[in-house]
CSV table of C-alpha atoms in Angstrom, one decimal:
chain,number,residue,atom,x,y,z
A,1,MET,CA,0.0,0.0,0.0
A,2,GLU,CA,1.3,3.4,-0.8
A,3,ARG,CA,2.4,5.5,2.2
A,4,GLU,CA,3.5,9.1,2.5
A,5,SER,CA,6.7,8.3,4.4
A,6,SER,CA,10.3,7.4,3.6
A,7,LEU,CA,9.5,3.7,4.0
A,8,PRO,CA,8.4,1.4,1.2
A,9,ALA,CA,4.7,1.6,0.4
A,10,ARG,CA,2.9,-1.0,2.4
A,11,ARG,CA,2.0,-4.4,1.1
A,12,ASP,CA,-1.3,-3.4,2.3
A,13,VAL,CA,-2.7,-2.7,-0.9
A,14,VAL,CA,-2.7,-6.2,0.1
A,15,ALA,CA,-1.8,-7.6,-3.1
A,16,ALA,CA,-4.9,-6.5,-4.5
A,17,LEU,CA,-5.4,-2.9,-4.9
A,18,GLY,CA,-5.4,-1.8,-8.4
A,19,ALA,CA,-3.3,-4.1,-10.4
A,20,MET,CA,-1.5,-4.3,-13.6
A,21,GLY,CA,-2.6,-7.1,-15.9
A,22,ALA,CA,0.4,-9.1,-14.9
A,23,ALA,CA,2.3,-7.5,-17.6
A,24,MET,CA,1.4,-10.0,-20.3
A,25,GLY,CA,2.0,-13.2,-18.2
A,26,GLY,CA,-0.6,-12.9,-15.5
A,27,ALA,CA,-3.5,-11.7,-17.7
A,28,ALA,CA,-2.8,-14.3,-20.4
A,29,ALA,CA,-2.9,-17.0,-17.8
A,30,PHE,CA,-6.6,-16.4,-17.3
A,31,GLY,CA,-7.4,-15.9,-21.0
A,32,LEU,CA,-7.4,-12.1,-20.5
A,33,PRO,CA,-5.9,-9.6,-22.9
A,34,GLY,CA,-2.7,-8.0,-21.7
A,35,LEU,CA,-3.1,-4.5,-20.4
A,36,ALA,CA,-1.7,-1.7,-22.6
A,37,LEU,CA,1.5,-0.2,-21.3
A,38,ALA,CA,2.4,3.5,-21.7
A,39,GLN,CA,5.2,4.3,-24.2
A,40,GLY,CA,8.6,4.0,-22.5
A,41,ASP,CA,7.1,2.0,-19.7
A,42,GLN,CA,9.3,-1.0,-20.4
A,43,PRO,CA,13.0,-0.2,-20.5
A,44,ALA,CA,15.4,-2.8,-21.9
A,45,LEU,CA,15.8,-4.4,-18.5
A,46,ALA,CA,12.0,-5.2,-18.4
A,47,HIS,CA,12.8,-7.9,-20.9
A,48,ASP,CA,15.6,-9.6,-18.8
A,49,TRP,CA,13.2,-12.5,-17.9
A,50,ASP,CA,11.1,-12.7,-21.0
A,51,TRP,CA,12.9,-16.0,-21.9
A,52,LEU,CA,11.5,-17.6,-18.7
A,53,VAL,CA,7.8,-16.6,-19.1
A,54,GLY,CA,5.6,-19.7,-19.4
A,55,SER,CA,5.2,-23.1,-18.0
A,56,TRP,CA,8.1,-25.6,-17.6
A,57,ASP,CA,9.0,-29.2,-16.7
A,58,VAL,CA,12.1,-29.1,-14.5
A,59,TRP,CA,14.7,-31.8,-13.8
A,60,HIS,CA,16.5,-31.3,-10.5
A,61,ARG,CA,19.8,-32.7,-9.2
A,62,ARG,CA,20.5,-31.8,-5.5
A,63,LEU,CA,23.4,-32.6,-3.2
A,64,ARG,CA,22.1,-34.7,-0.3
A,65,GLU,CA,24.2,-32.9,2.3
A,66,ARG,CA,25.7,-29.5,2.0
A,67,LEU,CA,29.1,-28.2,3.2
A,68,VAL,CA,30.2,-31.5,4.6
A,69,GLY,CA,32.3,-32.7,1.6
A,70,SER,CA,29.5,-35.0,0.3
A,71,THR,CA,29.4,-36.2,-3.3
A,72,GLU,CA,26.0,-38.0,-3.0
A,73,TRP,CA,23.3,-36.5,-5.2
A,74,GLU,CA,19.6,-37.1,-5.6
A,75,GLU,CA,17.5,-36.5,-8.7
A,76,PHE,CA,13.8,-35.7,-9.0
A,77,ASN,CA,11.3,-33.8,-11.3
A,78,GLY,CA,9.3,-30.7,-10.8
A,79,LYS,CA,7.3,-28.0,-12.6
A,80,SER,CA,7.5,-24.2,-12.7
A,81,ALA,CA,5.4,-21.3,-14.0
A,82,LEU,CA,6.6,-17.8,-14.4
A,83,TRP,CA,4.7,-14.5,-14.8
A,84,LEU,CA,6.0,-11.0,-15.4
A,85,THR,CA,4.9,-8.3,-13.0
A,86,LEU,CA,5.7,-4.6,-12.5
A,87,ALA,CA,5.5,-4.0,-16.3
A,88,GLY,CA,8.4,-6.5,-16.7
A,89,LEU,CA,10.5,-5.2,-13.9
A,90,GLY,CA,9.4,-8.0,-11.6
A,91,THR,CA,8.5,-11.7,-11.9
A,92,ILE,CA,6.7,-14.4,-9.9
A,93,ASP,CA,8.0,-17.9,-10.3
A,94,ASP,CA,5.8,-20.7,-8.8
A,95,ASN,CA,7.4,-24.1,-8.3
A,96,SER,CA,6.4,-27.6,-7.4
A,97,LEU,CA,9.1,-30.1,-6.7
A,98,ASP,CA,8.7,-33.9,-6.3
A,99,LEU,CA,11.2,-34.4,-3.5
A,100,PRO,CA,12.0,-37.9,-2.4
A,101,GLY,CA,10.2,-37.1,0.9
A,102,GLY,CA,7.1,-35.6,-0.8
A,103,THR,CA,5.9,-32.6,-2.9
A,104,TYR,CA,7.4,-29.3,-2.0
A,105,ARG,CA,6.2,-25.9,-3.1
A,106,GLY,CA,8.2,-22.6,-3.3
A,107,LEU,CA,7.9,-19.2,-4.8
A,108,SER,CA,10.6,-16.9,-6.4
A,109,ILE,CA,9.9,-13.2,-6.3
A,110,ARG,CA,12.1,-10.9,-8.4
A,111,ALA,CA,12.3,-7.2,-8.9
A,112,PHE,CA,14.7,-4.8,-10.5
A,113,ASP,CA,16.0,-1.8,-8.5
A,114,PRO,CA,17.0,1.0,-10.9
A,115,ALA,CA,18.9,2.8,-8.0
A,116,ALA,CA,21.1,-0.2,-7.4
A,117,GLY,CA,21.2,-1.4,-11.0
A,118,LYS,CA,20.5,-4.9,-9.8
A,119,TRP,CA,17.8,-7.5,-9.6
A,120,SER,CA,16.8,-8.9,-6.2
A,121,ILE,CA,15.5,-12.5,-5.9
A,122,TRP,CA,13.7,-13.7,-2.8
A,123,TRP,CA,12.5,-17.2,-2.0
A,124,LEU,CA,9.3,-18.1,-0.1
A,125,ASP,CA,9.3,-21.7,1.2
A,126,SER,CA,5.9,-23.2,1.7
A,127,ARG,CA,7.2,-25.2,4.6
A,128,TYR,CA,8.1,-21.9,6.4
A,129,PRO,CA,5.4,-19.6,5.1
A,130,THR,CA,5.7,-16.8,7.6
A,131,ALA,CA,9.1,-15.5,6.3
A,132,ILE,CA,10.6,-14.6,3.0
A,133,ASP,CA,14.3,-15.5,2.7
A,134,ALA,CA,17.0,-12.8,2.4
A,135,PRO,CA,17.6,-11.8,-1.3
A,136,VAL,CA,20.4,-12.5,-3.7
A,137,ARG,CA,21.2,-9.6,-6.0
A,138,GLY,CA,22.8,-9.3,-9.4
A,139,GLY,CA,22.1,-9.2,-13.1
A,140,PHE,CA,22.7,-10.7,-16.6
A,141,SER,CA,25.5,-10.6,-19.1
A,142,GLY,CA,24.6,-12.2,-22.4
A,143,ASP,CA,23.0,-15.6,-21.8
A,144,SER,CA,24.0,-15.9,-18.2
A,145,GLY,CA,23.2,-14.3,-14.9
A,146,THR,CA,24.8,-14.2,-11.5
A,147,PHE,CA,23.1,-13.3,-8.2
A,148,ILE,CA,24.8,-13.3,-4.8
A,149,GLY,CA,23.7,-12.6,-1.2
A,150,GLU,CA,24.4,-13.3,2.5
A,151,ASP,CA,22.4,-16.1,4.2
A,152,GLN,CA,22.6,-18.7,6.9
A,153,TYR,CA,22.7,-22.5,6.6
A,154,LYS,CA,22.1,-24.5,9.8
A,155,GLY,CA,23.0,-21.5,11.9
A,156,ARG,CA,26.3,-20.6,10.2
A,157,PRO,CA,26.7,-17.5,8.0
A,158,VAL,CA,27.2,-18.3,4.3
A,159,THR,CA,27.3,-16.6,1.0
A,160,ALA,CA,24.7,-17.8,-1.5
A,161,ARG,CA,25.0,-17.7,-5.3
A,162,PHE,CA,22.4,-18.3,-8.0
A,163,ARG,CA,23.6,-18.6,-11.6
A,164,TRP,CA,21.6,-19.0,-14.8
A,165,PHE,CA,23.2,-20.4,-18.0
A,166,GLU,CA,22.1,-20.6,-21.7
A,167,THR,CA,19.0,-18.5,-20.9
A,168,HIS,CA,17.9,-18.3,-24.5
A,169,SER,CA,18.5,-21.9,-25.4
A,170,ARG,CA,15.9,-24.7,-25.6
A,171,ARG,CA,17.0,-25.9,-22.2
A,172,PRO,CA,18.2,-23.1,-19.8
A,173,HIS,CA,19.6,-24.2,-16.5
A,174,TRP,CA,20.2,-22.8,-13.0
A,175,GLU,CA,22.5,-23.7,-10.2
A,176,GLN,CA,22.8,-22.8,-6.5
A,177,ALA,CA,26.1,-22.7,-4.6
A,178,LEU,CA,27.2,-21.8,-1.1
A,179,SER,CA,30.4,-20.4,0.2
A,180,THR,CA,31.8,-20.3,3.8
A,181,ASP,CA,34.8,-18.2,2.9
A,182,GLY,CA,33.3,-15.1,1.5
A,183,GLY,CA,33.2,-16.3,-2.1
A,184,LYS,CA,36.8,-17.6,-2.4
A,185,SER,CA,35.4,-21.1,-3.0
A,186,TRP,CA,32.0,-22.4,-3.8
A,187,GLU,CA,30.1,-25.7,-3.3
A,188,VAL,CA,27.4,-26.2,-5.9
A,189,ASN,CA,24.5,-28.0,-4.2
A,190,TRP,CA,21.6,-27.8,-6.7
A,191,VAL,CA,21.2,-27.8,-10.5
A,192,ASN,CA,18.0,-27.4,-12.5
A,193,TYR,CA,17.3,-27.9,-16.2
A,194,PHE,CA,14.2,-26.4,-17.7
A,195,THR,CA,12.1,-27.7,-20.6
A,196,ARG,CA,9.3,-25.4,-21.8
A,197,THR,CA,5.8,-26.9,-21.9
A,198,ALA,CA,3.8,-23.8,-22.8
A,199,ALA,CA,4.6,-20.2,-23.7
A,200,THR,CA,1.8,-18.9,-21.5
A,201,PRO,CA,2.0,-19.6,-17.8
A,202,THR,CA,-0.9,-21.3,-16.0
A,203,PRO,CA,-1.2,-21.9,-12.3
A,204,LEU,CA,0.2,-25.2,-11.1
A,205,PRO,CA,-2.2,-27.8,-9.8
A,206,PRO,CA,-3.7,-27.2,-6.4
A,207,SER,CA,-2.4,-29.2,-3.4
A,208,GLY,CA,-5.8,-30.5,-2.4
A,209,VAL,CA,-5.5,-29.2,1.2
A,210,ALA,CA,-5.4,-25.5,0.5
A,211,PRO,CA,-8.0,-23.2,2.1
A,212,HIS,CA,-10.4,-21.4,-0.2
A,213,ASP,CA,-10.3,-18.0,1.5
A,214,TRP,CA,-9.0,-16.1,-1.5
A,215,ASP,CA,-10.8,-18.0,-4.3
A,216,PHE,CA,-13.1,-14.9,-4.7
A,217,LEU,CA,-10.1,-12.8,-5.8
A,218,VAL,CA,-8.7,-14.9,-8.6
A,219,GLY,CA,-9.0,-13.2,-11.9
A,220,ARG,CA,-9.0,-9.6,-13.3
A,221,TRP,CA,-10.6,-6.6,-11.7
A,222,ASP,CA,-11.3,-2.9,-12.1
A,223,VAL,CA,-10.8,-0.9,-9.0
A,224,ARG,CA,-12.0,2.4,-7.7
A,225,HIS,CA,-9.8,3.9,-5.0
A,226,ARG,CA,-10.3,6.7,-2.4
A,227,LYS,CA,-7.1,7.6,-0.5
A,228,LEU,CA,-6.7,10.1,2.3
A,229,LYS,CA,-4.2,12.7,1.3
A,230,ARG,CA,-2.7,13.1,4.9
A,231,ARG,CA,-2.7,10.4,7.5
A,232,LEU,CA,-3.1,10.6,11.3
A,233,ALA,CA,-3.4,14.4,10.9
A,234,GLY,CA,-7.2,14.9,11.3
A,235,SER,CA,-7.6,15.4,7.5
A,236,ASN,CA,-10.7,14.7,5.6
A,237,ASP,CA,-9.2,15.5,2.2
A,238,TRP,CA,-9.3,12.5,-0.2
A,239,ASP,CA,-7.9,11.6,-3.6
A,240,ALA,CA,-10.0,9.4,-6.0
A,241,PHE,CA,-8.5,7.4,-8.8
A,242,ASP,CA,-8.9,4.1,-10.6
A,243,GLY,CA,-6.8,1.0,-11.1
A,244,THR,CA,-6.8,-2.6,-12.1
A,245,LEU,CA,-5.8,-6.0,-10.5
A,246,VAL,CA,-4.8,-9.4,-11.7
A,247,ASN,CA,-4.7,-12.1,-9.0
A,248,TRP,CA,-3.7,-15.8,-9.3
A,249,PRO,CA,-3.1,-18.7,-7.0
A,250,VAL,CA,0.4,-20.0,-6.2
A,251,LEU,CA,1.9,-22.6,-3.8
A,252,GLY,CA,-0.8,-25.0,-4.7
A,253,GLY,CA,-3.5,-22.6,-3.5
A,254,GLN,CA,-1.7,-21.9,-0.1
A,255,GLY,CA,-0.7,-18.6,-1.6
A,256,ASN,CA,-1.8,-16.0,-4.1
A,257,VAL,CA,-0.2,-13.0,-5.9
A,258,GLY,CA,-1.7,-9.8,-7.1
A,259,ASP,CA,-0.1,-7.5,-9.8
A,260,ASN,CA,-1.4,-4.0,-9.4
A,261,ILE,CA,-1.5,-0.6,-11.1
A,262,MET,CA,-3.0,2.4,-9.5
A,263,ASN,CA,-3.5,5.6,-11.5
A,264,PHE,CA,-2.5,8.1,-8.9
A,265,PRO,CA,-3.1,11.8,-9.7
A,266,ALA,CA,0.7,12.2,-10.0
A,267,GLY,CA,1.0,9.2,-12.3
A,268,PRO,CA,0.7,5.4,-12.3
A,269,TYR,CA,2.0,3.4,-9.4
A,270,ARG,CA,2.7,-0.4,-9.5
A,271,GLY,CA,3.1,-3.0,-6.8
A,272,VAL,CA,2.9,-6.7,-6.1
A,273,GLY,CA,1.1,-8.3,-3.2
A,274,ILE,CA,2.2,-11.8,-2.0
A,275,ARG,CA,0.2,-13.9,0.4
A,276,ALA,CA,1.0,-17.3,2.1
A,277,PHE,CA,-1.0,-19.5,4.4
A,278,ASP,CA,0.5,-21.1,7.6
A,279,PRO,CA,-1.3,-24.3,8.4
A,280,ALA,CA,0.1,-24.4,11.9
A,281,THR,CA,-1.6,-21.1,12.9
A,282,ARG,CA,-4.3,-20.9,10.3
A,283,LEU,CA,-3.2,-17.4,9.6
A,284,TRP,CA,-2.3,-15.7,6.3
A,285,SER,CA,0.7,-13.4,5.9
A,286,SER,CA,0.5,-10.7,3.3
A,287,TRP,CA,3.5,-8.8,2.0
A,288,TRP,CA,3.8,-5.7,-0.3
A,289,LEU,CA,6.5,-5.1,-2.9
A,290,ASP,CA,6.4,-1.5,-3.9
A,291,GLY,CA,7.4,-0.7,-7.5
A,292,ARG,CA,9.0,2.6,-6.3
A,293,ASN,CA,11.2,0.9,-3.8
A,294,PRO,CA,11.8,-2.6,-5.4
A,295,GLY,CA,14.9,-3.5,-3.4
A,296,ALA,CA,12.8,-4.4,-0.3
A,297,ILE,CA,9.7,-6.2,0.7
A,298,ALA,CA,7.7,-4.6,3.5
A,299,PRO,CA,7.0,-6.6,6.7
A,300,PRO,CA,3.7,-8.5,6.5
A,301,VAL,CA,0.3,-8.0,8.0
A,302,ARG,CA,-1.3,-11.3,9.3
A,303,GLY,CA,-4.8,-12.5,9.9
A,304,SER,CA,-7.7,-14.6,8.7
A,305,PHE,CA,-11.3,-14.6,7.6
A,306,ALA,CA,-14.4,-14.9,9.9
A,307,ASP,CA,-18.0,-14.4,9.0
A,308,GLY,CA,-17.1,-13.2,5.5
A,309,VAL,CA,-14.7,-10.5,6.6
A,310,GLY,CA,-10.9,-10.8,6.5
A,311,THR,CA,-8.9,-8.9,9.1
A,312,PHE,CA,-5.1,-8.5,8.9
A,313,ILE,CA,-2.9,-6.5,11.3
A,314,GLY,CA,0.8,-5.7,11.6
A,315,ASP,CA,3.3,-3.2,12.7
A,316,ASP,CA,4.4,-0.3,10.6
A,317,VAL,CA,5.9,3.2,10.7
A,318,GLN,CA,4.2,6.4,9.6
A,319,ASP,CA,6.2,9.6,9.4
A,320,GLY,CA,8.9,8.1,11.6
A,321,ARG,CA,6.6,6.9,14.4
A,322,PRO,CA,5.5,3.3,15.1
A,323,VAL,CA,1.9,2.5,14.2
A,324,LYS,CA,-0.4,-0.5,13.8
A,325,ALA,CA,-1.7,-1.2,10.3
A,326,ARG,CA,-5.0,-3.0,9.7
A,327,VAL,CA,-6.5,-4.3,6.4
A,328,LEU,CA,-10.1,-5.4,6.1
A,329,TRP,CA,-11.7,-7.3,3.2
A,330,SER,CA,-15.5,-7.2,3.2
A,331,ARG,CA,-18.6,-7.0,0.9
A,332,ILE,CA,-17.3,-10.1,-0.9
A,333,THR,CA,-19.5,-11.4,-3.7
A,334,PRO,CA,-18.6,-13.3,-6.9
A,335,GLN,CA,-18.4,-9.9,-8.7
A,336,SER,CA,-17.3,-7.4,-6.1
A,337,ALA,CA,-15.3,-6.8,-3.0
A,338,ARG,CA,-14.1,-4.0,-0.7
A,339,TRP,CA,-10.6,-3.5,0.8
A,340,GLU,CA,-9.8,-0.9,3.5
A,341,GLN,CA,-6.6,0.1,5.1
A,342,ALA,CA,-6.4,1.9,8.5
A,343,LEU,CA,-3.7,3.0,10.9
A,344,SER,CA,-3.7,3.3,14.7
A,345,ALA,CA,-1.3,5.4,16.7
A,346,ASP,CA,-2.6,4.1,20.1
A,347,ASP,CA,-1.9,0.4,19.7
A,348,GLY,CA,-5.3,-0.4,18.2
A,349,LYS,CA,-7.6,1.5,20.5
A,350,THR,CA,-8.7,3.7,17.6
A,351,TRP,CA,-8.3,3.5,13.9
A,352,GLU,CA,-8.2,6.0,11.1
A,353,THR,CA,-9.2,4.6,7.7
A,354,ASN,CA,-6.9,6.0,5.0
A,355,TRP,CA,-7.6,4.0,1.9
A,356,VAL,CA,-10.8,2.3,0.5
A,357,SER,CA,-10.8,0.3,-2.7
A,358,ASP,CA,-13.9,-1.2,-4.4
A,359,PHE,CA,-13.4,-4.0,-6.8
A,360,THR,CA,-15.5,-5.0,-9.7
A,361,ARG,CA,-14.8,-8.1,-11.7
A,362,ARG,CA,-14.0,-7.8,-15.4
A,363,ALA,CA,-16.1,-9.9,-17.7
């Protein structure tokens, strides 16, 4: 959700406030025409991942044990589907892996940061759905790409590296490696080879155990927004503008993604909402990736649905001071829904609503 502060706009548009038609990939996945992009809206870097758009069969080769000198590998199959977001300056990559111990789902989230000149890549593991891993960052040179970041493995600090090879070939491949000496030496622990099955991405099959809380939001929407110009200042001066949303399921239905565009009075604003369900707590986490600050993903709001209303609360900062943020989903029908965002400066005793969005499904 957009915020008038120095921090990234809040995920609170909660994935779903006005959305862009998944910049080709997302809209096409639902048989929807791609949304028109303004001239100059897609710089050259917006095409960095075009070669990976679509649906894929994936062959995996993974080291059984990492950083112990092992040479034992295991092989298994999987599937992947990738959509462009943020007018090509972001991607969502949904994955299903047939591990020896059972099916595993995971989500890659990518965004290009013009200020840093690098792509960031995050991983959301369905087995640990309340946290998004620290990113690796980098870019492409020709048909290969390298992305590096700091991480931990079994409690010890490591450097992680992702590399892509032969990206424009019939069988691009990816490898993951870890280093315990600051990148002087690397142990490759995972290799994937991709075979395209469709040029248009489609959601991977559902898990069969996923909740249906967000089924109402799948598809394409027109959105009318009202946003308070100043927050927590006693203002009653609002901006009104329109937008669009494309939303689709990921993680076998235990997650969903919304690609958004909001036509602010000052110009279009894009963002991506990411949600994941935690079976242990029965709560959803909802993150926001702001297209204006794409090097960071804001902390989540968390909550659930009861009696047809979804309530999600988290901690945030407004104008340098800590606040509570609340998102409500209500008035849900097959053709419409309402989203509201509010902030509280008194730990939830009182709330000021600062954004209301009304959704109407496109035919």
